[in-house]
mmCIF file of N, CA and C in Angstrom:
data_model
loop_
_atom_site.group_PDB
_atom_site.id
_atom_site.type_symbol
_atom_site.label_atom_id
_atom_site.label_comp_id
_atom_site.label_asym_id
_atom_site.label_seq_id
_atom_site.Cartn_x
_atom_site.Cartn_y
_atom_site.Cartn_z
ATOM 1 N N UNK V 18 -18.333 -23.001 46.493
ATOM 2 C CA UNK V 18 -18.432 -23.752 45.021
ATOM 3 C C UNK V 18 -17.559 -22.276 44.586
ATOM 4 N N UNK V 19 -16.293 -22.585 43.356
ATOM 5 C CA UNK V 19 -15.856 -21.505 42.800
ATOM 6 C C UNK V 19 -16.154 -20.959 41.352
ATOM 7 N N UNK V 20 -16.224 -19.673 41.488
ATOM 8 C CA UNK V 20 -16.840 -18.899 40.774
ATOM 9 C C UNK V 20 -16.511 -19.446 39.313
ATOM 10 N N UNK V 21 -17.589 -19.067 37.984
ATOM 11 C CA UNK V 21 -16.799 -19.496 36.860
ATOM 12 C C UNK V 21 -15.526 -19.077 36.120
ATOM 13 N N UNK V 22 -14.962 -19.137 35.382
ATOM 14 C CA UNK V 22 -13.762 -18.748 35.061
ATOM 15 C C UNK V 22 -14.454 -17.834 34.005
ATOM 16 N N UNK V 23 -14.305 -16.746 33.949
ATOM 17 C CA UNK V 23 -14.687 -15.868 33.407
ATOM 18 C C UNK V 23 -13.431 -14.633 32.951
ATOM 19 N N UNK V 24 -12.225 -15.255 33.019
ATOM 20 C CA UNK V 24 -10.974 -14.216 32.998
ATOM 21 C C UNK V 24 -10.626 -13.383 33.935
ATOM 22 N N UNK V 25 -10.808 -13.200 34.985
ATOM 23 C CA UNK V 25 -10.562 -12.858 36.267
ATOM 24 C C UNK V 25 -10.664 -13.441 37.104
ATOM 25 N N UNK V 26 -9.637 -13.091 38.604
ATOM 26 C CA UNK V 26 -9.606 -13.788 39.594
ATOM 27 C C UNK V 26 -10.004 -12.968 40.971
ATOM 28 N N UNK V 27 -10.545 -11.633 40.935
ATOM 29 C CA UNK V 27 -10.878 -10.952 41.960
ATOM 30 C C UNK V 27 -11.804 -11.450 42.891
ATOM 31 N N UNK V 28 -12.020 -11.777 44.352
ATOM 32 C CA UNK V 28 -13.223 -12.114 44.834
ATOM 33 C C UNK V 28 -13.220 -10.931 46.026
ATOM 34 N N UNK V 29 -14.734 -10.643 46.018
ATOM 35 C CA UNK V 29 -15.656 -10.007 46.970
ATOM 36 C C UNK V 29 -15.840 -10.562 48.415
ATOM 37 N N UNK V 30 -15.633 -9.619 49.345
ATOM 38 C CA UNK V 30 -15.544 -10.212 50.184
ATOM 39 C C UNK V 30 -16.648 -9.559 51.071
ATOM 40 N N UNK V 31 -18.044 -8.939 50.340
ATOM 41 C CA UNK V 31 -18.915 -8.483 51.333
ATOM 42 C C UNK V 31 -19.570 -9.136 52.112
ATOM 43 N N UNK V 32 -19.797 -10.512 52.294
ATOM 44 C CA UNK V 32 -20.387 -11.107 53.255
ATOM 45 C C UNK V 32 -19.756 -11.168 54.683
ATOM 46 N N UNK V 33 -18.290 -11.110 54.545
ATOM 47 C CA UNK V 33 -17.562 -11.172 55.501
ATOM 48 C C UNK V 33 -17.474 -9.850 56.358
ATOM 49 N N UNK V 34 -17.611 -8.740 55.539
ATOM 50 C CA UNK V 34 -17.763 -7.324 55.888
ATOM 51 C C UNK V 34 -18.921 -6.840 56.495
ATOM 52 N N UNK V 35 -19.825 -7.725 55.952
ATOM 53 C CA UNK V 35 -21.324 -7.166 56.535
ATOM 54 C C UNK V 35 -21.567 -7.841 58.064
ATOM 55 N N UNK V 36 -21.179 -9.267 58.153
ATOM 56 C CA UNK V 36 -21.218 -10.183 58.838
ATOM 57 C C UNK V 36 -20.249 -9.758 60.460
ATOM 58 N N UNK V 37 -19.206 -8.906 59.776
ATOM 59 C CA UNK V 37 -18.424 -8.333 60.766
ATOM 60 C C UNK V 37 -19.105 -6.932 61.685
ATOM 61 N N UNK V 38 -19.862 -6.279 60.990
ATOM 62 C CA UNK V 38 -20.453 -5.447 61.190
ATOM 63 C C UNK V 38 -22.020 -5.133 61.772
ATOM 64 N N UNK V 39 -22.635 -6.354 61.493
ATOM 65 C CA UNK V 39 -23.627 -6.823 61.615
ATOM 66 C C UNK V 39 -24.668 -6.421 61.033
ATOM 67 N N UNK V 40 -24.419 -6.021 59.463
ATOM 68 C CA UNK V 40 -25.374 -5.524 58.810
ATOM 69 C C UNK V 40 -25.744 -5.924 57.750
ATOM 70 N N UNK V 41 -27.062 -5.992 57.340
ATOM 71 C CA UNK V 41 -27.790 -6.530 56.209
ATOM 72 C C UNK V 41 -27.314 -5.933 54.755
ATOM 73 N N UNK V 42 -27.393 -6.993 53.689
ATOM 74 C CA UNK V 42 -27.339 -6.251 52.322
ATOM 75 C C UNK V 42 -28.397 -5.385 52.039
ATOM 76 N N UNK V 43 -29.002 -5.270 52.538
ATOM 77 C CA UNK V 43 -30.257 -4.263 52.282
ATOM 78 C C UNK V 43 -30.172 -3.049 52.898
ATOM 79 N N UNK V 44 -29.630 -2.974 53.906
ATOM 80 C CA UNK V 44 -29.214 -1.881 54.827
ATOM 81 C C UNK V 44 -27.874 -1.046 53.982
ATOM 82 N N UNK V 45 -27.098 -1.871 53.486
ATOM 83 C CA UNK V 45 -25.914 -1.320 52.890
ATOM 84 C C UNK V 45 -26.113 -0.979 51.844
ATOM 85 N N UNK V 46 -27.201 -1.882 50.747
ATOM 86 C CA UNK V 46 -27.533 -1.277 49.773
ATOM 87 C C UNK V 46 -28.526 0.451 49.968
ATOM 88 N N UNK V 47 -29.304 0.429 50.663
ATOM 89 C CA UNK V 47 -29.515 1.987 51.212
ATOM 90 C C UNK V 47 -28.724 2.911 51.353
ATOM 91 N N UNK V 48 -27.891 2.292 52.350
ATOM 92 C CA UNK V 48 -27.172 3.649 52.437
ATOM 93 C C UNK V 48 -25.594 3.864 51.760
ATOM 94 N N UNK V 49 -25.499 3.124 50.482
ATOM 95 C CA UNK V 49 -24.758 3.518 49.251
ATOM 96 C C UNK V 49 -25.649 3.701 48.169
ATOM 97 N N UNK V 50 -26.424 3.610 48.414
ATOM 98 C CA UNK V 50 -27.217 4.488 47.202
ATOM 99 C C UNK V 50 -27.500 3.204 46.371
ATOM 100 N N UNK V 51 -27.593 1.697 45.859
ATOM 101 C CA UNK V 51 -27.548 1.119 44.953
ATOM 102 C C UNK V 51 -28.593 -0.280 45.041
ATOM 103 N N UNK V 52 -28.753 -0.597 43.962
ATOM 104 C CA UNK V 52 -30.288 -1.685 44.656
ATOM 105 C C UNK V 52 -29.554 -3.047 45.178
ATOM 106 N N UNK V 53 -30.409 -3.549 45.908
ATOM 107 C CA UNK V 53 -29.998 -5.029 46.288
ATOM 108 C C UNK V 53 -29.181 -5.815 45.785
ATOM 109 N N UNK V 54 -30.104 -5.744 44.505
ATOM 110 C CA UNK V 54 -29.859 -7.093 43.393
ATOM 111 C C UNK V 54 -28.331 -6.370 43.090
ATOM 112 N N UNK V 55 -27.870 -5.314 42.420
ATOM 113 C CA UNK V 55 -26.301 -5.111 42.013
ATOM 114 C C UNK V 55 -25.530 -5.560 43.244
ATOM 115 N N UNK V 56 -25.954 -5.250 44.498
ATOM 116 C CA UNK V 56 -24.910 -5.467 45.461
ATOM 117 C C UNK V 56 -24.949 -7.014 45.691
ATOM 118 N N UNK V 57 -25.745 -7.593 45.260
ATOM 119 C CA UNK V 57 -26.004 -9.032 45.525
ATOM 120 C C UNK V 57 -24.891 -10.040 43.845
ATOM 121 N N UNK V 58 -25.399 -9.164 42.998
ATOM 122 C CA UNK V 58 -24.685 -9.795 42.279
ATOM 123 C C UNK V 58 -22.969 -9.461 42.580
ATOM 124 N N UNK V 59 -22.351 -8.450 43.124
ATOM 125 C CA UNK V 59 -21.142 -8.056 43.650
ATOM 126 C C UNK V 59 -20.683 -8.904 44.697
ATOM 127 N N UNK V 60 -21.617 -9.022 45.658
ATOM 128 C CA UNK V 60 -21.440 -10.006 46.572
ATOM 129 C C UNK V 60 -20.835 -11.641 46.092
ATOM 130 N N UNK V 61 -21.708 -11.967 45.019
ATOM 131 C CA UNK V 61 -21.703 -13.404 44.739
ATOM 132 C C UNK V 61 -20.729 -13.302 43.561
ATOM 133 N N UNK V 62 -19.622 -12.604 43.302
ATOM 134 C CA UNK V 62 -19.004 -12.676 42.559
ATOM 135 C C UNK V 62 -19.159 -12.965 41.080
ATOM 136 N N UNK V 63 -20.178 -12.101 41.047
ATOM 137 C CA UNK V 63 -20.717 -12.079 39.442
ATOM 138 C C UNK V 63 -20.652 -11.239 39.004
ATOM 139 N N UNK V 64 -20.242 -10.191 39.283
ATOM 140 C CA UNK V 64 -19.956 -8.283 38.896
ATOM 141 C C UNK V 64 -18.866 -8.447 37.834
ATOM 142 N N UNK V 65 -19.019 -7.943 36.609
ATOM 143 C CA UNK V 65 -17.661 -7.868 35.855
ATOM 144 C C UNK V 65 -17.131 -6.309 36.090
ATOM 145 N N UNK V 66 -17.777 -5.416 36.450
ATOM 146 C CA UNK V 66 -17.233 -4.450 36.638
ATOM 147 C C UNK V 66 -17.671 -3.440 38.396
ATOM 148 N N UNK V 67 -17.126 -2.322 38.684
ATOM 149 C CA UNK V 67 -17.766 -1.825 39.370
ATOM 150 C C UNK V 67 -17.277 -0.382 39.338
ATOM 151 N N UNK V 68 -18.253 0.778 39.608
ATOM 152 C CA UNK V 68 -18.092 2.435 39.490
ATOM 153 C C UNK V 68 -16.919 2.116 40.852
ATOM 154 N N UNK V 69 -16.016 3.563 40.355
ATOM 155 C CA UNK V 69 -15.555 4.026 41.118
ATOM 156 C C UNK V 69 -16.070 4.846 42.120
ATOM 157 N N UNK V 70 -17.479 5.317 42.042
ATOM 158 C CA UNK V 70 -18.156 6.114 42.888
ATOM 159 C C UNK V 70 -18.862 4.887 43.602
ATOM 160 N N UNK V 71 -19.233 3.702 43.330
ATOM 161 C CA UNK V 71 -19.920 2.727 44.190
ATOM 162 C C UNK V 71 -18.966 2.014 44.916
ATOM 163 N N UNK V 72 -17.551 1.978 44.537
ATOM 164 C CA UNK V 72 -16.499 1.497 45.522
ATOM 165 C C UNK V 72 -16.174 2.511 46.649
ATOM 166 N N UNK V 73 -16.018 3.452 46.066
ATOM 167 C CA UNK V 73 -16.194 4.741 47.218
ATOM 168 C C UNK V 73 -16.642 4.844 48.176
ATOM 169 N N UNK V 74 -18.206 4.639 47.924
ATOM 170 C CA UNK V 74 -19.437 4.714 48.947
ATOM 171 C C UNK V 74 -19.277 3.351 49.601
ATOM 172 N N UNK V 75 -18.958 2.210 49.056
ATOM 173 C CA UNK V 75 -18.984 0.740 49.900
ATOM 174 C C UNK V 75 -17.673 1.260 51.018
ATOM 175 N N UNK V 76 -16.675 1.615 50.990
ATOM 176 C CA UNK V 76 -15.749 1.835 51.978
ATOM 177 C C UNK V 76 -16.059 2.772 52.695
ATOM 178 N N UNK V 77 -16.992 3.841 52.310
ATOM 179 C CA UNK V 77 -17.323 4.607 53.762
ATOM 180 C C UNK V 77 -17.961 4.069 54.182
ATOM 181 N N UNK V 78 -19.181 3.679 53.748
ATOM 182 C CA UNK V 78 -20.166 2.996 54.960
ATOM 183 C C UNK V 78 -19.524 2.311 55.564
ATOM 184 N N UNK V 79 -18.657 1.216 54.884
ATOM 185 C CA UNK V 79 -18.116 0.186 55.315
ATOM 186 C C UNK V 79 -16.641 0.618 56.239
ATOM 187 N N UNK V 80 -16.621 1.491 56.422
ATOM 188 C CA UNK V 80 -15.607 1.790 57.135
ATOM 189 C C UNK V 80 -14.134 0.923 56.932
ATOM 190 N N UNK V 81 -13.681 1.052 55.291
ATOM 191 C CA UNK V 81 -12.841 0.000 55.046
ATOM 192 C C UNK V 81 -12.106 0.623 53.926
ATOM 193 N N UNK V 82 -11.233 -0.061 53.179
ATOM 194 C CA UNK V 82 -10.520 -0.188 52.200
ATOM 195 C C UNK V 82 -10.845 -1.137 50.874
ATOM 196 N N UNK V 83 -10.661 -0.469 50.061
ATOM 197 C CA UNK V 83 -10.880 -1.647 48.531
ATOM 198 C C UNK V 83 -10.383 -2.538 48.669
ATOM 199 N N UNK V 84 -8.938 -3.095 49.488
ATOM 200 C CA UNK V 84 -8.325 -4.041 49.477
ATOM 201 C C UNK V 84 -9.191 -5.065 50.689
ATOM 202 N N UNK V 85 -10.035 -4.462 51.687
ATOM 203 C CA UNK V 85 -10.852 -5.092 52.788
ATOM 204 C C UNK V 85 -11.696 -5.661 51.542
ATOM 205 N N UNK V 86 -12.596 -5.020 50.697
ATOM 206 C CA UNK V 86 -13.817 -5.703 49.722
ATOM 207 C C UNK V 86 -13.143 -6.615 48.927
ATOM 208 N N UNK V 87 -12.208 -6.045 47.940
ATOM 209 C CA UNK V 87 -11.717 -7.277 47.157
ATOM 210 C C UNK V 87 -10.380 -7.936 47.278
ATOM 211 N N UNK V 88 -9.932 -9.204 46.773
ATOM 212 C CA UNK V 88 -8.756 -9.856 46.718
ATOM 213 C C UNK V 88 -9.003 -10.553 45.539
ATOM 214 N N UNK V 89 -7.338 -10.740 45.239
ATOM 215 C CA UNK V 89 -7.399 -11.777 44.011
ATOM 216 C C UNK V 89 -6.843 -12.786 44.326
ATOM 217 N N UNK V 90 -7.603 -13.801 44.062
ATOM 218 C CA UNK V 90 -7.434 -15.338 44.121
ATOM 219 C C UNK V 90 -6.047 -15.679 43.480
ATOM 220 N N UNK V 91 -5.568 -16.581 43.923
ATOM 221 C CA UNK V 91 -4.086 -16.953 43.789
ATOM 222 C C UNK V 91 -4.222 -18.299 43.068
ATOM 223 N N UNK V 92 -3.666 -19.084 41.854
ATOM 224 C CA UNK V 92 -3.799 -20.200 41.350
ATOM 225 C C UNK V 92 -3.517 -21.042 42.411
#
């Protein structure tokens, strides 16, 4: 299902990253230091923003780069 048109085309790939690492959203939230609810909002492409500090921790915990977490949907 395509995300609602809210003026951006950024897509989050947390589901794929979690599956590839055999990690749950709860485990990721604990290791990053954010709530499961906030990560769920991000994972379901409903977030409007992300703090660089959160993105940094996501990348550290998942051993990836920001471009692995997000991409821009093309029209």
